[in-house]
N, CA and C atoms as an extended XYZ file, in Angstrom:
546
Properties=species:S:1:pos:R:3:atomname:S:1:resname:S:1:resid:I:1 pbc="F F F"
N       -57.974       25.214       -2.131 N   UNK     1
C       -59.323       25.634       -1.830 CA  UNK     1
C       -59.929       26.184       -3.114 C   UNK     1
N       -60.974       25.733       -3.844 N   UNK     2
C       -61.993       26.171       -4.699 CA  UNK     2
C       -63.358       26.520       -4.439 C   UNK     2
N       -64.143       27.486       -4.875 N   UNK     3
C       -64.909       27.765       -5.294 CA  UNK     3
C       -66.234       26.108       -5.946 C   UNK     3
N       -67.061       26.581       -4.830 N   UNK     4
C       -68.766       25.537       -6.062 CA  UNK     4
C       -68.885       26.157       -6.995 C   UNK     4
N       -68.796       25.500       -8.436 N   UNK     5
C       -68.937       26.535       -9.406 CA  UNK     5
C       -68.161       27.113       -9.934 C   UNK     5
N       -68.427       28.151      -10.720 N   UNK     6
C       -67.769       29.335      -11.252 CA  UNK     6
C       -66.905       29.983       -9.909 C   UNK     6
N       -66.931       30.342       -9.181 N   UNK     7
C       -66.877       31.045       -8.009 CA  UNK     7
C       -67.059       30.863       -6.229 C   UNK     7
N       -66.322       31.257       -5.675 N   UNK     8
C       -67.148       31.458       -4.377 CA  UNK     8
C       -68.418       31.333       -3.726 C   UNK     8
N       -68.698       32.403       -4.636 N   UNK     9
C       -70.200       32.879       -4.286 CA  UNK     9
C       -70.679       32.710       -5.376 C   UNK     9
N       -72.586       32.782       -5.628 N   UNK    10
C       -73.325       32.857       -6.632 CA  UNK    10
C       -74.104       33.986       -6.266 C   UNK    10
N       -73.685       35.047       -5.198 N   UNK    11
C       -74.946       35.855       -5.093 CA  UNK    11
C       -75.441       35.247       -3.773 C   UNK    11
N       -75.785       34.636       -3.248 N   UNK    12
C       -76.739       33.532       -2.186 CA  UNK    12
C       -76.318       34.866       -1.454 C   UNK    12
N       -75.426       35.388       -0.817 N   UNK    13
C       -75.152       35.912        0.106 CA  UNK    13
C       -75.234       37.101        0.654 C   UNK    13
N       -75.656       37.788       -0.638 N   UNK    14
C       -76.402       39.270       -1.020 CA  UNK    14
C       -77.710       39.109       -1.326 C   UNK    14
N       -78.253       37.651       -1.175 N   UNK    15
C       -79.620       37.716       -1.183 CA  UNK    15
C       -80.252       37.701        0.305 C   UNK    15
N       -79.106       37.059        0.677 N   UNK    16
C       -79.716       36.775        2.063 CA  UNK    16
C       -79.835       37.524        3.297 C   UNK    16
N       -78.463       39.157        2.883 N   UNK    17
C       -78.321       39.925        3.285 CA  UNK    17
C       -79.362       40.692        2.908 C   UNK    17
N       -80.281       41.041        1.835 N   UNK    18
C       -81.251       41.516        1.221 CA  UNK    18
C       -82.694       41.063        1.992 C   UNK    18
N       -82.865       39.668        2.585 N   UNK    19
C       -83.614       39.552        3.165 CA  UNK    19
C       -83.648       40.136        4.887 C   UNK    19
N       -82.254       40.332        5.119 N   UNK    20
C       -81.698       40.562        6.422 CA  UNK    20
C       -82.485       41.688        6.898 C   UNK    20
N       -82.044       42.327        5.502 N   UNK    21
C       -82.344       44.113        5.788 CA  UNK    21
C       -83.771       44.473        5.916 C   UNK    21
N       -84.662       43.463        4.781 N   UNK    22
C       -86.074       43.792        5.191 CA  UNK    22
C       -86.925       43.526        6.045 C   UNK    22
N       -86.290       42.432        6.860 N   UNK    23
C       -87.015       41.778        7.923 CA  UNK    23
C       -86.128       42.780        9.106 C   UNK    23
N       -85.547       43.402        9.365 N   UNK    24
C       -85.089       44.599       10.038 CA  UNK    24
C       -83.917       44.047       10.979 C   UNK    24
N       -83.182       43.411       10.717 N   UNK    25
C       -82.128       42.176       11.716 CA  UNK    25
C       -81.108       43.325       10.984 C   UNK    25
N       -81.051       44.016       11.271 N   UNK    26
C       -79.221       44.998       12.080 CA  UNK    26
C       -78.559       44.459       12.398 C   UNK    26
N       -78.543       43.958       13.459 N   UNK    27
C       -77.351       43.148       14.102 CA  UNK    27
C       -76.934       41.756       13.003 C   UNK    27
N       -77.610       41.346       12.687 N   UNK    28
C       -77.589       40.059       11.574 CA  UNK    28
C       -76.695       40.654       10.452 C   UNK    28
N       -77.267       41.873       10.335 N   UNK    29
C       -76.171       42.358        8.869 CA  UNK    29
C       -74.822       42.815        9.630 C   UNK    29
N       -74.694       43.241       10.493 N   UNK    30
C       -73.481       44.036       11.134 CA  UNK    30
C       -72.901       42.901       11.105 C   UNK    30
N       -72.918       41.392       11.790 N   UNK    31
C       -72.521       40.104       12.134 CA  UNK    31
C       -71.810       39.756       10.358 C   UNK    31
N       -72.949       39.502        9.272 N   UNK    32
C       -72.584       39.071        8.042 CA  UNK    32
C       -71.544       40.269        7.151 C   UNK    32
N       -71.362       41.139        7.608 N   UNK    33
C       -70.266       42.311        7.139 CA  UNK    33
C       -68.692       42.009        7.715 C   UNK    33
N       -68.880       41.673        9.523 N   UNK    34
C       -68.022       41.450       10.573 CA  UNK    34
C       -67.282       40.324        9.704 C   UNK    34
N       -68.308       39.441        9.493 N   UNK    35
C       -67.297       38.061        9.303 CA  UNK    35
C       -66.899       38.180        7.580 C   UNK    35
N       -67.499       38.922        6.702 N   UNK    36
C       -67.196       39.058        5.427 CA  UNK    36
C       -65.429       39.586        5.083 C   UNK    36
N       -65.402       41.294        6.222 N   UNK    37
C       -64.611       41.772        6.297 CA  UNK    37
C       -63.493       40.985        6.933 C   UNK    37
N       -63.669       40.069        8.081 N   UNK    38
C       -63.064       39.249        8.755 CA  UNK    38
C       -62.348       38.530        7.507 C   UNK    38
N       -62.758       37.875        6.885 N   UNK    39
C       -62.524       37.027        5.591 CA  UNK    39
C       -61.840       37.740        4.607 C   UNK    39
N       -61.889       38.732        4.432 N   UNK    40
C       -61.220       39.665        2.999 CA  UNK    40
C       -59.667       39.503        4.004 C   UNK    40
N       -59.682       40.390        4.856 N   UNK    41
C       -58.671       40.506        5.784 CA  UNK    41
C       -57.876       39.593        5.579 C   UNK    41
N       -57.935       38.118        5.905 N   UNK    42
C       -57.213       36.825        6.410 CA  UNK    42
C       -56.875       36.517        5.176 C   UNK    42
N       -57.667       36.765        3.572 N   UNK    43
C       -57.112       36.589        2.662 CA  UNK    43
C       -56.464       37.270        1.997 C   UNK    43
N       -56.271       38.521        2.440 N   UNK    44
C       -55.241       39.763        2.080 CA  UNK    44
C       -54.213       39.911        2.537 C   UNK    44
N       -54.048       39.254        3.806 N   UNK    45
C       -52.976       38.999        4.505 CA  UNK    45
C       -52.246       37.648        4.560 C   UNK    45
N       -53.032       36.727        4.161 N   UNK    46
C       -52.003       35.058        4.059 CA  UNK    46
C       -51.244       35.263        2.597 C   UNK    46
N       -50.401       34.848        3.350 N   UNK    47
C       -48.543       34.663        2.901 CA  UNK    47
C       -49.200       33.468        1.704 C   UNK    47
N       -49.833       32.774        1.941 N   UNK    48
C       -49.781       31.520        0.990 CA  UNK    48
C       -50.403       32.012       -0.782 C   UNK    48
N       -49.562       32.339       -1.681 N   UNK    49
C       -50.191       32.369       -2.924 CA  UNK    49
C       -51.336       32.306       -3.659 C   UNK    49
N       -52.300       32.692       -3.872 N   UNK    50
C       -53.729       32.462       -4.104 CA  UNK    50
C       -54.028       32.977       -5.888 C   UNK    50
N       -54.832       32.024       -6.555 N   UNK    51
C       -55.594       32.554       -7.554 CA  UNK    51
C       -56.762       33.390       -7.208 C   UNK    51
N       -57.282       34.278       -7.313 N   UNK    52
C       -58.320       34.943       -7.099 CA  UNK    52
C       -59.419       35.858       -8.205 C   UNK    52
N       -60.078       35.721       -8.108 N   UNK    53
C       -60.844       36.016       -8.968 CA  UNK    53
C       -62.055       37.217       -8.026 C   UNK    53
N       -62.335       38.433       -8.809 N   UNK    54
C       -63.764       39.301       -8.117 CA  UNK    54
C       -64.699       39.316       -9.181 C   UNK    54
N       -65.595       38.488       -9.130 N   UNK    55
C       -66.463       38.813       -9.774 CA  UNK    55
C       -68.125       39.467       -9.493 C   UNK    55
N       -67.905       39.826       -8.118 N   UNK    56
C       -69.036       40.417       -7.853 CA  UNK    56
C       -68.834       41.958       -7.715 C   UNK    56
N       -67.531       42.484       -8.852 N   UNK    57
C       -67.681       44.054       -9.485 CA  UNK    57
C       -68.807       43.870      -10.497 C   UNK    57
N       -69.541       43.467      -10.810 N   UNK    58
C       -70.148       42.516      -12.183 CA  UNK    58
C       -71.671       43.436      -11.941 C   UNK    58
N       -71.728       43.248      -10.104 N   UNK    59
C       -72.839       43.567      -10.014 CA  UNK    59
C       -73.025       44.920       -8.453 C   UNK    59
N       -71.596       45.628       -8.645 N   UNK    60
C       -71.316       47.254       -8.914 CA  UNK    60
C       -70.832       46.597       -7.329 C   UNK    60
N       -71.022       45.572       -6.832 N   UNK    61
C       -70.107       45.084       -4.662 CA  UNK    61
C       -68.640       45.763       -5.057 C   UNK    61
N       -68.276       46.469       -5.319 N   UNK    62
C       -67.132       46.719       -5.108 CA  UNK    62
C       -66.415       46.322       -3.718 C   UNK    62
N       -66.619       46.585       -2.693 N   UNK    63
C       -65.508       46.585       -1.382 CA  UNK    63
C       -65.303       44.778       -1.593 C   UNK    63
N       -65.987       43.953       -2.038 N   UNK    64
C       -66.273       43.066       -1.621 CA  UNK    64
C       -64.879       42.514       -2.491 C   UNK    64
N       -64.250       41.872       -1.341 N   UNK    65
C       -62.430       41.126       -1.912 CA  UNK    65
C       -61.305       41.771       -1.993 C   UNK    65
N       -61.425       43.377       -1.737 N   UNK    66
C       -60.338       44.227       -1.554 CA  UNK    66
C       -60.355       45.120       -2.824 C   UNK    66
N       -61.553       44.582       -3.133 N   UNK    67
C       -61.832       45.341       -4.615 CA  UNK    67
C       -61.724       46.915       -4.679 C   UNK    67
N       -61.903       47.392       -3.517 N   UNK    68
C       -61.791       49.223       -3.558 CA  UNK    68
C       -59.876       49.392       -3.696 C   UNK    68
N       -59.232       48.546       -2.975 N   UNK    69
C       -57.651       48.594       -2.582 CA  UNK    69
C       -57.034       48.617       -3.866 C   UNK    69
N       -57.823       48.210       -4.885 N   UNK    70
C       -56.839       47.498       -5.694 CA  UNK    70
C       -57.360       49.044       -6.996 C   UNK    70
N       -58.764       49.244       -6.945 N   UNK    71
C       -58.702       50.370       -7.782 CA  UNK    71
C       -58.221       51.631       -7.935 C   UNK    71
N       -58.296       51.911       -6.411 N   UNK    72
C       -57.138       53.169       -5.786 CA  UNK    72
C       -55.534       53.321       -6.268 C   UNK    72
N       -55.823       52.255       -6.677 N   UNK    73
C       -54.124       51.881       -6.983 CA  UNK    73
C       -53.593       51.649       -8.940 C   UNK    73
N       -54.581       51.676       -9.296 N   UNK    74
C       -54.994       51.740      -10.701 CA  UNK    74
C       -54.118       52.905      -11.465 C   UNK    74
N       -53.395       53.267      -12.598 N   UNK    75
C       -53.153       54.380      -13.197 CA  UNK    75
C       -53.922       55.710      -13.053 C   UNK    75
N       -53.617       56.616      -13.027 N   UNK    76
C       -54.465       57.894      -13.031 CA  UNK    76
C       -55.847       57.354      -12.793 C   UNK    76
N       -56.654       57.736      -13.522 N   UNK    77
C       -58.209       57.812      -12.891 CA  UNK    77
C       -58.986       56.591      -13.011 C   UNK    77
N       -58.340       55.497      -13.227 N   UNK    78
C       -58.861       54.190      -14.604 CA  UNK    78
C       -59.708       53.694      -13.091 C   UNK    78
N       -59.189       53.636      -11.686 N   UNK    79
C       -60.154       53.370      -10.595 CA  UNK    79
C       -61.381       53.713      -10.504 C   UNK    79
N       -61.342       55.400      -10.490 N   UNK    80
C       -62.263       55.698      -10.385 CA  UNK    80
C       -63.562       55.717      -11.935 C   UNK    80
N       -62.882       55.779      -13.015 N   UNK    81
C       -63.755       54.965      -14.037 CA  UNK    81
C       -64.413       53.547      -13.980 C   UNK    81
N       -63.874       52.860      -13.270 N   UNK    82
C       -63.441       51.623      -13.513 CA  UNK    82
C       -65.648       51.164      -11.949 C   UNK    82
N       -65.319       52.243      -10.783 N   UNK    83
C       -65.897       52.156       -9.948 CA  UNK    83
C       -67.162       52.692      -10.047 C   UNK    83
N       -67.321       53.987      -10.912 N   UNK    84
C       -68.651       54.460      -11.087 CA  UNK    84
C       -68.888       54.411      -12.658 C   UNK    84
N       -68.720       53.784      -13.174 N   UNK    85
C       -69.065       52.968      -14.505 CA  UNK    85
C       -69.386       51.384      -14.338 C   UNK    85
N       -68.688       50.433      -13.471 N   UNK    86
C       -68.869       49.283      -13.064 CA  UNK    86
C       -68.432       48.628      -15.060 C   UNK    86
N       -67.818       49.363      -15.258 N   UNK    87
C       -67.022       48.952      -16.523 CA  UNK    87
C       -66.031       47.664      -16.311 C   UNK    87
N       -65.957       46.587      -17.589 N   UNK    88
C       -65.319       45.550      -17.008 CA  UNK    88
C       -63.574       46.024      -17.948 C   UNK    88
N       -62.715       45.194      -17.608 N   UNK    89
C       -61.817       45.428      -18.243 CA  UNK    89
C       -61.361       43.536      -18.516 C   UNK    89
N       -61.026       43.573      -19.875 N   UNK    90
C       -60.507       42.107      -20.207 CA  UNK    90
C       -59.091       41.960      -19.951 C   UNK    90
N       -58.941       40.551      -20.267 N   UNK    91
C       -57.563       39.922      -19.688 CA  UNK    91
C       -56.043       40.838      -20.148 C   UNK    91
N       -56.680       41.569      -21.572 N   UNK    92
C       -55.288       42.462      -22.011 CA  UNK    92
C       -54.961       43.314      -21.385 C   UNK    92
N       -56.016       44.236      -20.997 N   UNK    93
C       -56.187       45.635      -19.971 CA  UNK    93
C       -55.747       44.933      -18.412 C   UNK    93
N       -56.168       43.647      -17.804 N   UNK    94
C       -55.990       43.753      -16.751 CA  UNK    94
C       -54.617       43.484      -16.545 C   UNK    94
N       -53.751       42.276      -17.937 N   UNK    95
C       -52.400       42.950      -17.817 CA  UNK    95
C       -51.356       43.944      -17.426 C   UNK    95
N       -52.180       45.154      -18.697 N   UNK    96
C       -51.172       45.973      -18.505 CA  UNK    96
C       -51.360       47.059      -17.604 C   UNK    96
N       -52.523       47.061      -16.856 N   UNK    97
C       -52.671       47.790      -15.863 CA  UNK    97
C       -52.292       47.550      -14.351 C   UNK    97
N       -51.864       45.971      -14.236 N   UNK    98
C       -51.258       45.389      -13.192 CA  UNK    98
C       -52.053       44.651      -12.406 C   UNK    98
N       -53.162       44.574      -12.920 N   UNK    99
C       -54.394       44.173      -11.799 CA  UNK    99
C       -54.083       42.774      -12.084 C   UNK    99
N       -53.508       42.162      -12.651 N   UNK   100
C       -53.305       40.440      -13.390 CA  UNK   100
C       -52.017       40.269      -13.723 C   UNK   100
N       -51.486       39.052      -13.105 N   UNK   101
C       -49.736       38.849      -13.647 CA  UNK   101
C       -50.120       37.517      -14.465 C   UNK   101
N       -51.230       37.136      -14.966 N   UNK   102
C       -51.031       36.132      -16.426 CA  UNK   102
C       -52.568       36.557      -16.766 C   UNK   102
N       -52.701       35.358      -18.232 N   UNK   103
C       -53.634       35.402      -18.911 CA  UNK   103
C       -53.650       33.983      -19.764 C   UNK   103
N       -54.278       33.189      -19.557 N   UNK   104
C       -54.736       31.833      -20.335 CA  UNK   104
C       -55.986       32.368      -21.240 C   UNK   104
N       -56.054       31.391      -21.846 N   UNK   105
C       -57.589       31.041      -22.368 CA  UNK   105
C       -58.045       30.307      -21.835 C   UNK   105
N       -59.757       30.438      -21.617 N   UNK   106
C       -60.325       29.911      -20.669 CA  UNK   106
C       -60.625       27.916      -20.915 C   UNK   106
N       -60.248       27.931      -22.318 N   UNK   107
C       -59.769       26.348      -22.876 CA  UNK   107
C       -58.451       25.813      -21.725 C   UNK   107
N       -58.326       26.739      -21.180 N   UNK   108
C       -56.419       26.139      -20.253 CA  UNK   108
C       -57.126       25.917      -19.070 C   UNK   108
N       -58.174       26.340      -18.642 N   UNK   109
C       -58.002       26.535      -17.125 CA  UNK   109
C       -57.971       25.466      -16.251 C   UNK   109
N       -59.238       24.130      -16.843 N   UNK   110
C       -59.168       22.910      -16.169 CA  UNK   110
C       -57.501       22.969      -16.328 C   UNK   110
N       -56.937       22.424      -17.096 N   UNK   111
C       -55.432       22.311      -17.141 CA  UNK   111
C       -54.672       22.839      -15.948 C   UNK   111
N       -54.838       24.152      -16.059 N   UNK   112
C       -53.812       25.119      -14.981 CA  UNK   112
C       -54.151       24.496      -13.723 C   UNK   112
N       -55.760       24.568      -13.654 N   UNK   113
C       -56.477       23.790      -11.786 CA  UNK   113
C       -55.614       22.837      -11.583 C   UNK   113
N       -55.397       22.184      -12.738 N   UNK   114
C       -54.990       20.626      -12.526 CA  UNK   114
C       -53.716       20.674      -11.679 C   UNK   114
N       -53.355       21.421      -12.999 N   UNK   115
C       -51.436       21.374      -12.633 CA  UNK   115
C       -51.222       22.330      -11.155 C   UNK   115
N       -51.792       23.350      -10.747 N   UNK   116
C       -51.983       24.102       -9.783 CA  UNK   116
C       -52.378       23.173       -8.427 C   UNK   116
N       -53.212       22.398       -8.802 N   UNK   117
C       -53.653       21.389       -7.465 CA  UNK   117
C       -52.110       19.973       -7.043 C   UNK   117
N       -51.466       20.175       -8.298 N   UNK   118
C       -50.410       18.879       -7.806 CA  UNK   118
C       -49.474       19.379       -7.135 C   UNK   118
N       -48.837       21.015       -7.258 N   UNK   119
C       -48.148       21.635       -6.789 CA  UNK   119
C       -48.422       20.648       -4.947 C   UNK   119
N       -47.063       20.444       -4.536 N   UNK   120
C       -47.107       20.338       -2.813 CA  UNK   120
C       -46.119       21.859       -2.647 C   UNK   120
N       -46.249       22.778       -2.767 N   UNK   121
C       -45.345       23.882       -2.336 CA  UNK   121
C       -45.728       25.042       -2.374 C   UNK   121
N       -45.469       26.180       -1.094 N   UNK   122
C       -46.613       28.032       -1.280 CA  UNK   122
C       -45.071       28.739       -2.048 C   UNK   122
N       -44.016       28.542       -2.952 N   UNK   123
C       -43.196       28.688       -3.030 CA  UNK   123
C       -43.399       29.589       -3.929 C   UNK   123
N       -43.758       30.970       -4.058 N   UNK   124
C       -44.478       31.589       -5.573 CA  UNK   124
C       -43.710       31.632       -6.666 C   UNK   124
N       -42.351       31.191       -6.708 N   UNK   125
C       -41.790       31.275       -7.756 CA  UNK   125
C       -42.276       30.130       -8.589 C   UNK   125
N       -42.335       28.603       -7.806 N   UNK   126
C       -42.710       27.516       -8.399 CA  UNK   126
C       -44.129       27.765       -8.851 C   UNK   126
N       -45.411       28.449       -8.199 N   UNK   127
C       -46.439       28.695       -8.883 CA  UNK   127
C       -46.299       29.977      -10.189 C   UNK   127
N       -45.597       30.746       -9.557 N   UNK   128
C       -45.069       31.459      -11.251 CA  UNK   128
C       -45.051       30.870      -12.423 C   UNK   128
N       -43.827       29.840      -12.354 N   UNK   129
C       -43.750       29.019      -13.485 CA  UNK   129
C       -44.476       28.098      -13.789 C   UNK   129
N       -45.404       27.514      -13.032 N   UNK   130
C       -46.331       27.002      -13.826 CA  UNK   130
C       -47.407       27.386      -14.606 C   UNK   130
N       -48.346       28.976      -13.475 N   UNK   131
C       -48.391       29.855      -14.643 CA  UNK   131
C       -48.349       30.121      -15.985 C   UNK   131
N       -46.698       30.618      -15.863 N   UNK   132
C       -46.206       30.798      -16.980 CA  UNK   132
C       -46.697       29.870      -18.419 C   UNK   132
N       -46.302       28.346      -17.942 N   UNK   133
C       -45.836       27.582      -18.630 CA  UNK   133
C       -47.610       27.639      -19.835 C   UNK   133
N       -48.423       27.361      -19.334 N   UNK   134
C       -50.054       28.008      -19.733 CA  UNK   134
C       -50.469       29.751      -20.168 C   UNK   134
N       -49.321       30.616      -19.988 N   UNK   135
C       -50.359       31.932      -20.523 CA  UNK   135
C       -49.790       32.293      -21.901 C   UNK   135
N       -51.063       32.796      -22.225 N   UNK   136
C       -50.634       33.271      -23.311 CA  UNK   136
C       -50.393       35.012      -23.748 C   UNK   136
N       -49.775       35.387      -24.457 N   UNK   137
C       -49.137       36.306      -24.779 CA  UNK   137
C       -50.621       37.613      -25.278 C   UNK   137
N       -51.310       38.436      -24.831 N   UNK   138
C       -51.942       39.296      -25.029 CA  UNK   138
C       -51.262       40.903      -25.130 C   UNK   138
N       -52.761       41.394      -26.307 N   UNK   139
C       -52.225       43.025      -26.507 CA  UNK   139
C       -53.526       43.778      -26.707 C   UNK   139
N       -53.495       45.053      -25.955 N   UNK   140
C       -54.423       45.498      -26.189 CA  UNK   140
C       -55.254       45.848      -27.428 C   UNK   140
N       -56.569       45.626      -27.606 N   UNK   141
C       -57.127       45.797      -28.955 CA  UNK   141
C       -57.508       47.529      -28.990 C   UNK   141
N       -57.576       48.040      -30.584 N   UNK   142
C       -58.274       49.030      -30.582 CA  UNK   142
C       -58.765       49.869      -29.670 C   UNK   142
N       -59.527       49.364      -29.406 N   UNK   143
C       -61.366       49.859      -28.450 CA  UNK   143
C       -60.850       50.220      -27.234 C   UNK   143
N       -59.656       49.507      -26.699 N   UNK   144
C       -59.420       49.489      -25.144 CA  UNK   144
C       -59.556       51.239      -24.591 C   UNK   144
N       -60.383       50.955      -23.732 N   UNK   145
C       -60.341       52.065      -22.347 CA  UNK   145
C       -58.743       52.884      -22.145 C   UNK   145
N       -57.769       51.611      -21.993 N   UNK   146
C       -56.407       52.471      -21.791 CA  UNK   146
C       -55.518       52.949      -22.727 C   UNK   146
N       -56.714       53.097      -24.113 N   UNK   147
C       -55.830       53.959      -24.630 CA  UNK   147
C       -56.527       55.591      -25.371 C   UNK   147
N       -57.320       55.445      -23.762 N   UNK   148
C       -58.334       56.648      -23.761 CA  UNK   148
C       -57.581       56.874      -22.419 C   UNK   148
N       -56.856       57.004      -22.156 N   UNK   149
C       -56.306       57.406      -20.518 CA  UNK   149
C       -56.078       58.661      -19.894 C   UNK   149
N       -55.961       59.733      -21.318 N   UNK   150
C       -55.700       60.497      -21.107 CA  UNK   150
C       -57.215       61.221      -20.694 C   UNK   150
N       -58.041       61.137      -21.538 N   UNK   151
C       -59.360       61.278      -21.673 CA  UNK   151
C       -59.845       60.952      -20.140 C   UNK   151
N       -59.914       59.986      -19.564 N   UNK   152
C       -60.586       59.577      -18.510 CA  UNK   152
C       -59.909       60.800      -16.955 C   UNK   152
N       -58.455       59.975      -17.743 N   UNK   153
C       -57.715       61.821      -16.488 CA  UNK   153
C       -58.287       62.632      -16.297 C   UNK   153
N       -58.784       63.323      -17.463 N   UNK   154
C       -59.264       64.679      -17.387 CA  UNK   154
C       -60.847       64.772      -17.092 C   UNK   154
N       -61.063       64.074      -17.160 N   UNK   155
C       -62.933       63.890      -16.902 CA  UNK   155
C       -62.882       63.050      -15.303 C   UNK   155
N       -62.531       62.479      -15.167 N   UNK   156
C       -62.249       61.635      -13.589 CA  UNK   156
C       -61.888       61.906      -12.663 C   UNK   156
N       -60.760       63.091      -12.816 N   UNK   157
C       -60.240       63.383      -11.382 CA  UNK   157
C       -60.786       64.852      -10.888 C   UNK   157
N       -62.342       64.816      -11.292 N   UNK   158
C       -62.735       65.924       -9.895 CA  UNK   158
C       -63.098       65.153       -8.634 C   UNK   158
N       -63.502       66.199       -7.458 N   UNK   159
C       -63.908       65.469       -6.861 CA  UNK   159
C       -65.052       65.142       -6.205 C   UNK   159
N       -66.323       65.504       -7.310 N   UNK   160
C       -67.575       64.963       -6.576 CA  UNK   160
C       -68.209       64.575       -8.348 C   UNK   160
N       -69.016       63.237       -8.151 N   UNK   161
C       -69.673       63.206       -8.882 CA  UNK   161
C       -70.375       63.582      -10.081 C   UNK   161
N       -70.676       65.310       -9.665 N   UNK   162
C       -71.666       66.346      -10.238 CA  UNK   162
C       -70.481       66.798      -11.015 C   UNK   162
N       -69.104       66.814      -10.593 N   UNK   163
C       -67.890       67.844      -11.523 CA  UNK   163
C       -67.391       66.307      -12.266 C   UNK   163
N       -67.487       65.312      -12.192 N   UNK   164
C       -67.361       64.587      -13.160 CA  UNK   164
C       -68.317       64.238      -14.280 C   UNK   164
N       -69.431       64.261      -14.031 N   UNK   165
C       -70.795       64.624      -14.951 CA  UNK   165
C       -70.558       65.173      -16.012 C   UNK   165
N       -70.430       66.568      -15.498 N   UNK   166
C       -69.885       67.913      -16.085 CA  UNK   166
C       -69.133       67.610      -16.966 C   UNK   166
N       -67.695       67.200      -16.647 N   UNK   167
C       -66.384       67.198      -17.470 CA  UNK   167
C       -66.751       66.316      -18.587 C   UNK   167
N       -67.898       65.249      -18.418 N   UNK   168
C       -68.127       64.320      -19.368 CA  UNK   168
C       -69.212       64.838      -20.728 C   UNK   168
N       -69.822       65.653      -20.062 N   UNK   169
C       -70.709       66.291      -21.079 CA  UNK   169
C       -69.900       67.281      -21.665 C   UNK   169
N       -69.443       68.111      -20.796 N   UNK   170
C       -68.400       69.048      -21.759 CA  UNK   170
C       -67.374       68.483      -22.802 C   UNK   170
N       -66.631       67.095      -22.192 N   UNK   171
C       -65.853       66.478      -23.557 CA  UNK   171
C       -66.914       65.830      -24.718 C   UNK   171
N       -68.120       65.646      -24.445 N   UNK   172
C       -68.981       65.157      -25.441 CA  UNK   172
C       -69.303       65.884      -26.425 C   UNK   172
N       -70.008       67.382      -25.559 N   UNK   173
C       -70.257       68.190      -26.520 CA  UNK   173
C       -68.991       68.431      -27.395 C   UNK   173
N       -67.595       68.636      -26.690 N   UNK   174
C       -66.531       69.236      -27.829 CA  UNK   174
C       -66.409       68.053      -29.017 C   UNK   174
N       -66.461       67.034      -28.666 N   UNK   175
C       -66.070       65.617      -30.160 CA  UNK   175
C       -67.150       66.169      -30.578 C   UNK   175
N       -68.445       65.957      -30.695 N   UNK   176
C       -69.455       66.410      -31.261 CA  UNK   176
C       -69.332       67.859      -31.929 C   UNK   176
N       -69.072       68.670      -31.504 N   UNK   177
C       -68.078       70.031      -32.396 CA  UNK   177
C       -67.176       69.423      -33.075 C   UNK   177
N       -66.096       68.755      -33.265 N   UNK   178
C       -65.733       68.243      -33.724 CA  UNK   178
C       -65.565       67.672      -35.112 C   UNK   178
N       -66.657       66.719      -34.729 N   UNK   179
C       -66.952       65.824      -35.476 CA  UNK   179
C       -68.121       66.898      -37.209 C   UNK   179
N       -68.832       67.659      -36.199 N   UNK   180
C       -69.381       68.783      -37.091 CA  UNK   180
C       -68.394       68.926      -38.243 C   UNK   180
N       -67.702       69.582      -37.445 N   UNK   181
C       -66.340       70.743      -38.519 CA  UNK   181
C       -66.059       70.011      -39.838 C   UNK   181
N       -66.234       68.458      -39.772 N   UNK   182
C       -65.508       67.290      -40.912 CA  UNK   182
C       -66.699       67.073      -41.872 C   UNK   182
């Protein structure tokens, strides 16, 4: 099963829910949530191996694909950075943070589809290794977020909004002291 496109979805479906809401159809949105959630469900739960991709964190849908399940579950606070920043993380970070068990270049992927579509078997070891046989070896650069982790800990894990604000301006102002002193 693939995706038209890039994806699943293009959006169509948050537009249409967008029209739902202004023309005042409640029940229409309760129905398009029912069967959305219905759908996350059946694909969170089938046994059969899946590539998956969320790319509508892009445009801040979080719940949408199990996307809240999976940030909760993130190292120390990198979820909750990750959720009210709508910050992306690349193929190195999603490595080593667990959210991703490979990484191609996007030059492989027809390839992988290919070889992925001849597979006759849900056997995940056999989709492992084919996987495998296509990723390539990544490391986090410089810049990366996770190797500010400690940083985000300490600014991330209050628990409302307004005390994370806070913690962020207060570590700003101190680098900025800081940075003075030099």
């Amino acid at each position: 099963m693939k995706g038209s496109g890039r994806a699943f979805c293009a959006g169509g479906d948050i537009v249409s829910l967008y029209h739902m809401i202004n023309a005042g159809k409640m029940e229409d949105c309760k129905e398009f949530f029912r069967t959305l959630y219905t759908y996350i469900y059946i694909l969170g739960t089938c046994l059969k191996p899946h590539v998956f991709a969320t790319p509508e964190t892009l445009i801040g849908f979080h719940p949408d694909a199990g996307v809240s399940f999976f940030l909760s579950h993130l190292p120390g606070q990198l979820g909750e950075y990750l959720g009210l920043t709508v910050e992306k993380l690349n193929g190195a970070e999603m490595i080593s943070c667990g959210l991703a068990t490979h990484y191609a270049h996007s030059s492989k992927l027809a390839l992988i589809e290919e070889q992925l579509g001849k597979l006759d078997t849900d056997d995940p070891s056999v989709i492992e290794n084919s996987l495998e046989k296509y990723s390539d070896l990544v490391c986090l650069d410089n810049i990366s977020v996770l190797h500010r982790i400690e940083i985000l800990d300490k600014c991330f894990s209050h628990d409302t909004v307004e005390e994370i604000i806070d913690s962020l301006i207060s570590m700003i102002l101190c680098m900025e002291q800081d940075v003075q002193r030099f």
